[in-house]
PDB file of C-alpha atoms in Angstrom:
ATOM      1  CA  GLN A   1      12.109  -7.306  -1.550  1.00 88.00           C
ATOM      2  CA  VAL A   2      10.374  -5.034   0.931  1.00 96.00           C
ATOM      3  CA  GLN A   3      10.004  -6.500   4.387  1.00 98.00           C
ATOM      4  CA  LEU A   4       8.085  -5.128   7.337  1.00 98.00           C
ATOM      5  CA  GLN A   5       8.240  -6.296  10.910  1.00 98.00           C
ATOM      6  CA  GLU A   6       6.045  -5.236  13.808  1.00 98.00           C
ATOM      7  CA  SER A   7       7.419  -5.049  17.318  1.00 98.00           C
ATOM      8  CA  GLY A   8       6.225  -3.985  20.732  1.00 98.00           C
ATOM      9  CA  PRO A   9       4.663  -5.319  23.913  1.00 96.00           C
ATOM     10  CA  GLY A  10       2.182  -8.141  23.507  1.00 97.00           C
ATOM     11  CA  LEU A  11       0.274  -7.201  26.639  1.00 98.00           C
ATOM     12  CA  VAL A  12      -1.075  -3.761  27.525  1.00 98.00           C
ATOM     13  CA  LYS A  13      -3.142  -2.754  30.515  1.00 98.00           C
ATOM     14  CA  PRO A  14      -6.518  -1.029  30.099  1.00 98.00           C
ATOM     15  CA  SER A  15      -6.306   2.766  29.962  1.00 98.00           C
ATOM     16  CA  GLN A  16      -2.661   2.590  28.908  1.00 98.00           C
ATOM     17  CA  THR A  17      -1.172   3.440  25.527  1.00 98.00           C
ATOM     18  CA  LEU A  18      -0.450   0.734  22.991  1.00 98.00           C
ATOM     19  CA  SER A  19       2.785   1.416  21.131  1.00 98.00           C
ATOM     20  CA  LEU A  20       4.023  -0.573  18.161  1.00 98.00           C
ATOM     21  CA  THR A  21       6.895  -0.030  15.780  1.00 98.00           C
ATOM     22  CA  CYS A  22       7.179  -1.201  12.195  1.00 98.00           C
ATOM     23  CA  THR A  23      10.708  -1.673  10.937  1.00 98.00           C
ATOM     24  CA  VAL A  24      11.100  -1.574   7.160  1.00 98.00           C
ATOM     25  CA  SER A  25      13.900  -3.114   5.130  1.00 98.00           C
ATOM     26  CA  GLY A  26      14.437  -3.369   1.390  1.00 97.00           C
ATOM     27  CA  GLY A  27      12.802  -0.006   0.805  1.00 96.00           C
ATOM     28  CA  SER A  28      12.638   3.467   2.276  1.00 97.00           C
ATOM     29  CA  ILE A  29       9.628   4.904   4.070  1.00 97.00           C
ATOM     30  CA  THR A  30      10.399   8.157   2.255  1.00 97.00           C
ATOM     31  CA  MET A  31       9.912   6.695  -1.237  1.00 95.00           C
ATOM     32  CA  ASN A  32       7.649   8.983  -3.259  1.00 95.00           C
ATOM     33  CA  TYR A  33       3.935   8.235  -3.247  1.00 94.00           C
ATOM     34  CA  TYR A  34       3.997   5.280  -0.872  1.00 97.00           C
ATOM     35  CA  TYR A  35       1.728   4.969   2.128  1.00 98.00           C
ATOM     36  CA  TRP A  36       2.627   3.088   5.295  1.00 98.00           C
ATOM     37  CA  SER A  37      -0.422   1.693   7.022  1.00 98.00           C
ATOM     38  CA  TRP A  38      -1.506   0.143  10.269  1.00 98.00           C
ATOM     39  CA  ILE A  39      -4.249  -2.482  10.201  1.00 98.00           C
ATOM     40  CA  ARG A  40      -5.723  -4.607  12.944  1.00 98.00           C
ATOM     41  CA  GLN A  41      -7.897  -7.694  13.182  1.00 98.00           C
ATOM     42  CA  PRO A  42      -9.772  -8.430  16.405  1.00 98.00           C
ATOM     43  CA  PRO A  43     -10.570 -12.080  17.169  1.00 98.00           C
ATOM     44  CA  GLY A  44     -13.337 -13.345  14.906  1.00 97.00           C
ATOM     45  CA  LYS A  45     -13.602 -10.047  13.036  1.00 98.00           C
ATOM     46  CA  GLY A  46     -12.393  -8.591   9.771  1.00 98.00           C
ATOM     47  CA  LEU A  47      -9.485  -6.335   8.965  1.00 98.00           C
ATOM     48  CA  GLU A  48      -9.774  -2.732  10.103  1.00 98.00           C
ATOM     49  CA  TRP A  49      -7.639  -0.059   8.504  1.00 98.00           C
ATOM     50  CA  MET A  50      -6.409   2.278  11.200  1.00 98.00           C
ATOM     51  CA  GLY A  51      -4.715   4.802   8.977  1.00 98.00           C
ATOM     52  CA  ALA A  52      -1.411   5.557   7.319  1.00 98.00           C
ATOM     53  CA  ILE A  53       1.532   7.867   7.186  1.00 98.00           C
ATOM     54  CA  ASN A  54       2.826   8.822   3.780  1.00 97.00           C
ATOM     55  CA  TYR A  55       6.279   9.311   2.318  1.00 96.00           C
ATOM     56  CA  SER A  56       6.500  12.927   3.494  1.00 97.00           C
ATOM     57  CA  GLY A  57       5.169  12.269   6.996  1.00 97.00           C
ATOM     58  CA  ALA A  58       1.547  13.315   6.516  1.00 98.00           C
ATOM     59  CA  ALA A  59      -0.835  11.213   8.585  1.00 98.00           C
ATOM     60  CA  TYR A  60      -4.291   9.941   7.678  1.00 98.00           C
ATOM     61  CA  TYR A  61      -6.548   8.431  10.327  1.00 98.00           C
ATOM     62  CA  ASN A  62      -9.626   6.247  10.305  1.00 98.00           C
ATOM     63  CA  PRO A  63     -12.241   8.610  11.777  1.00 97.00           C
ATOM     64  CA  SER A  64     -13.467   5.950  14.197  1.00 96.00           C
ATOM     65  CA  LEU A  65     -10.052   5.811  15.856  1.00 96.00           C
ATOM     66  CA  LYS A  66      -8.628   9.254  15.178  1.00 96.00           C
ATOM     67  CA  SER A  67      -9.165  10.625  18.663  1.00 97.00           C
ATOM     68  CA  ARG A  68      -6.968   7.919  20.154  1.00 98.00           C
ATOM     69  CA  THR A  69      -4.456   7.335  17.362  1.00 98.00           C
ATOM     70  CA  SER A  70      -1.122   8.911  16.619  1.00 98.00           C
ATOM     71  CA  PHE A  71       1.399   7.997  13.929  1.00 98.00           C
ATOM     72  CA  SER A  72       5.017   8.989  13.826  1.00 97.00           C
ATOM     73  CA  ARG A  73       8.175   7.966  12.060  1.00 98.00           C
ATOM     74  CA  ASP A  74      11.922   7.890  12.378  1.00 98.00           C
ATOM     75  CA  THR A  75      13.479   8.127   8.950  1.00 98.00           C
ATOM     76  CA  SER A  76      16.980   7.523  10.283  1.00 98.00           C
ATOM     77  CA  LYS A  77      15.834   4.093  11.470  1.00 98.00           C
ATOM     78  CA  ASN A  78      13.398   3.486   8.611  1.00 98.00           C
ATOM     79  CA  GLN A  79      10.640   2.927  11.137  1.00 98.00           C
ATOM     80  CA  PHE A  80       7.128   4.144  11.711  1.00 98.00           C
ATOM     81  CA  THR A  81       5.169   3.934  14.919  1.00 98.00           C
ATOM     82  CA  LEU A  82       1.597   3.502  16.102  1.00 98.00           C
ATOM     83  CA  GLN A  83       0.326   4.821  19.401  1.00 98.00           C
ATOM     84  CA  LEU A  84      -3.219   3.986  20.490  1.00 98.00           C
ATOM     85  CA  SER A  85      -4.210   5.573  23.765  1.00 98.00           C
ATOM     86  CA  SER A  86      -6.829   4.686  26.385  1.00 98.00           C
ATOM     87  CA  VAL A  87      -7.038   1.081  25.302  1.00 98.00           C
ATOM     88  CA  THR A  88      -9.759  -1.328  26.359  1.00 98.00           C
ATOM     89  CA  PRO A  89     -10.146  -5.092  25.883  1.00 98.00           C
ATOM     90  CA  GLU A  90     -11.918  -4.309  22.592  1.00 97.00           C
ATOM     91  CA  ASP A  91      -8.548  -3.198  21.246  1.00 98.00           C
ATOM     92  CA  THR A  92      -7.224  -6.737  21.562  1.00 98.00           C
ATOM     93  CA  ALA A  93      -6.230  -7.780  18.060  1.00 98.00           C
ATOM     94  CA  VAL A  94      -3.494  -8.841  15.711  1.00 98.00           C
ATOM     95  CA  TYR A  95      -1.839  -5.657  14.516  1.00 98.00           C
ATOM     96  CA  TYR A  96      -0.219  -5.399  11.092  1.00 98.00           C
ATOM     97  CA  CYS A  97       1.820  -2.847   9.249  1.00 98.00           C
ATOM     98  CA  ALA A  98       1.784  -2.732   5.461  1.00 98.00           C
ATOM     99  CA  THR A  99       2.640  -0.534   2.513  1.00 98.00           C
ATOM    100  CA  SER A 100       0.782   0.428  -0.655  1.00 98.00           C
ATOM    101  CA  ARG A 101       0.648   3.008  -3.437  1.00 97.00           C
ATOM    102  CA  LYS A 102      -2.924   3.938  -2.584  1.00 96.00           C
ATOM    103  CA  LEU A 103      -4.439   5.385   0.544  1.00 97.00           C
ATOM    104  CA  GLY A 104      -6.633   2.910   2.369  1.00 97.00           C
ATOM    105  CA  LEU A 105      -6.557  -0.759   3.240  1.00 98.00           C
ATOM    106  CA  PRO A 106      -3.642  -2.420   1.446  1.00 98.00           C
ATOM    107  CA  ASP A 107      -4.250  -5.511  -0.636  1.00 98.00           C
ATOM    108  CA  ARG A 108      -3.388  -8.611   1.372  1.00 97.00           C
ATOM    109  CA  GLU A 109      -2.139 -10.443  -1.730  1.00 96.00           C
ATOM    110  CA  LYS A 110      -0.471  -7.710  -3.780  1.00 96.00           C
ATOM    111  CA  ASP A 111       1.003  -5.324  -1.230  1.00 98.00           C
ATOM    112  CA  TYR A 112       3.708  -5.931   1.331  1.00 98.00           C
ATOM    113  CA  TRP A 113       2.542  -6.799   4.843  1.00 98.00           C
ATOM    114  CA  GLY A 114       4.280  -7.642   8.060  1.00 98.00           C
ATOM    115  CA  GLN A 115       3.543 -10.940   9.738  1.00 98.00           C
ATOM    116  CA  GLY A 116       1.406  -9.277  12.395  1.00 98.00           C
ATOM    117  CA  THR A 117       1.776  -9.187  16.135  1.00 98.00           C
ATOM    118  CA  GLN A 118      -0.762 -10.142  18.779  1.00 98.00           C
ATOM    119  CA  VAL A 119      -1.612  -7.454  21.304  1.00 98.00           C
ATOM    120  CA  THR A 120      -3.805  -8.302  24.257  1.00 98.00           C
ATOM    121  CA  VAL A 121      -5.369  -5.649  26.462  1.00 98.00           C
ATOM    122  CA  SER A 122      -5.880  -7.080  29.915  1.00 97.00           C
ATOM    123  CA  SER A 123      -5.265  -6.239  33.531  1.00 94.00           C
TER     124      SER A 123
END
């Protein structure tokens, strides 16, 4: 029912800002008690929860990335956005958006996830 789709540039230059948008259909990002998360997976590594924005617009950040991360949303478009500043090649990863009823890493099997989008940081 709920579908999420990531979009944005697949290539970002070092020191620039990575910007991705998640477009949601089949459900509203303002639905009570739902969290809308960003997750990434670098090559050969596990999933890393980057944080989430909740139904009222409150943002929660993984402390390891907080200084460079900013979430926003556009309720009129049913979209939420990730901005990751000052990127380096270590930020190269598949980036996912997902939704869950609990704060933290969504369940890959039970929660709704986007298909993911590859972002490469390279000059």
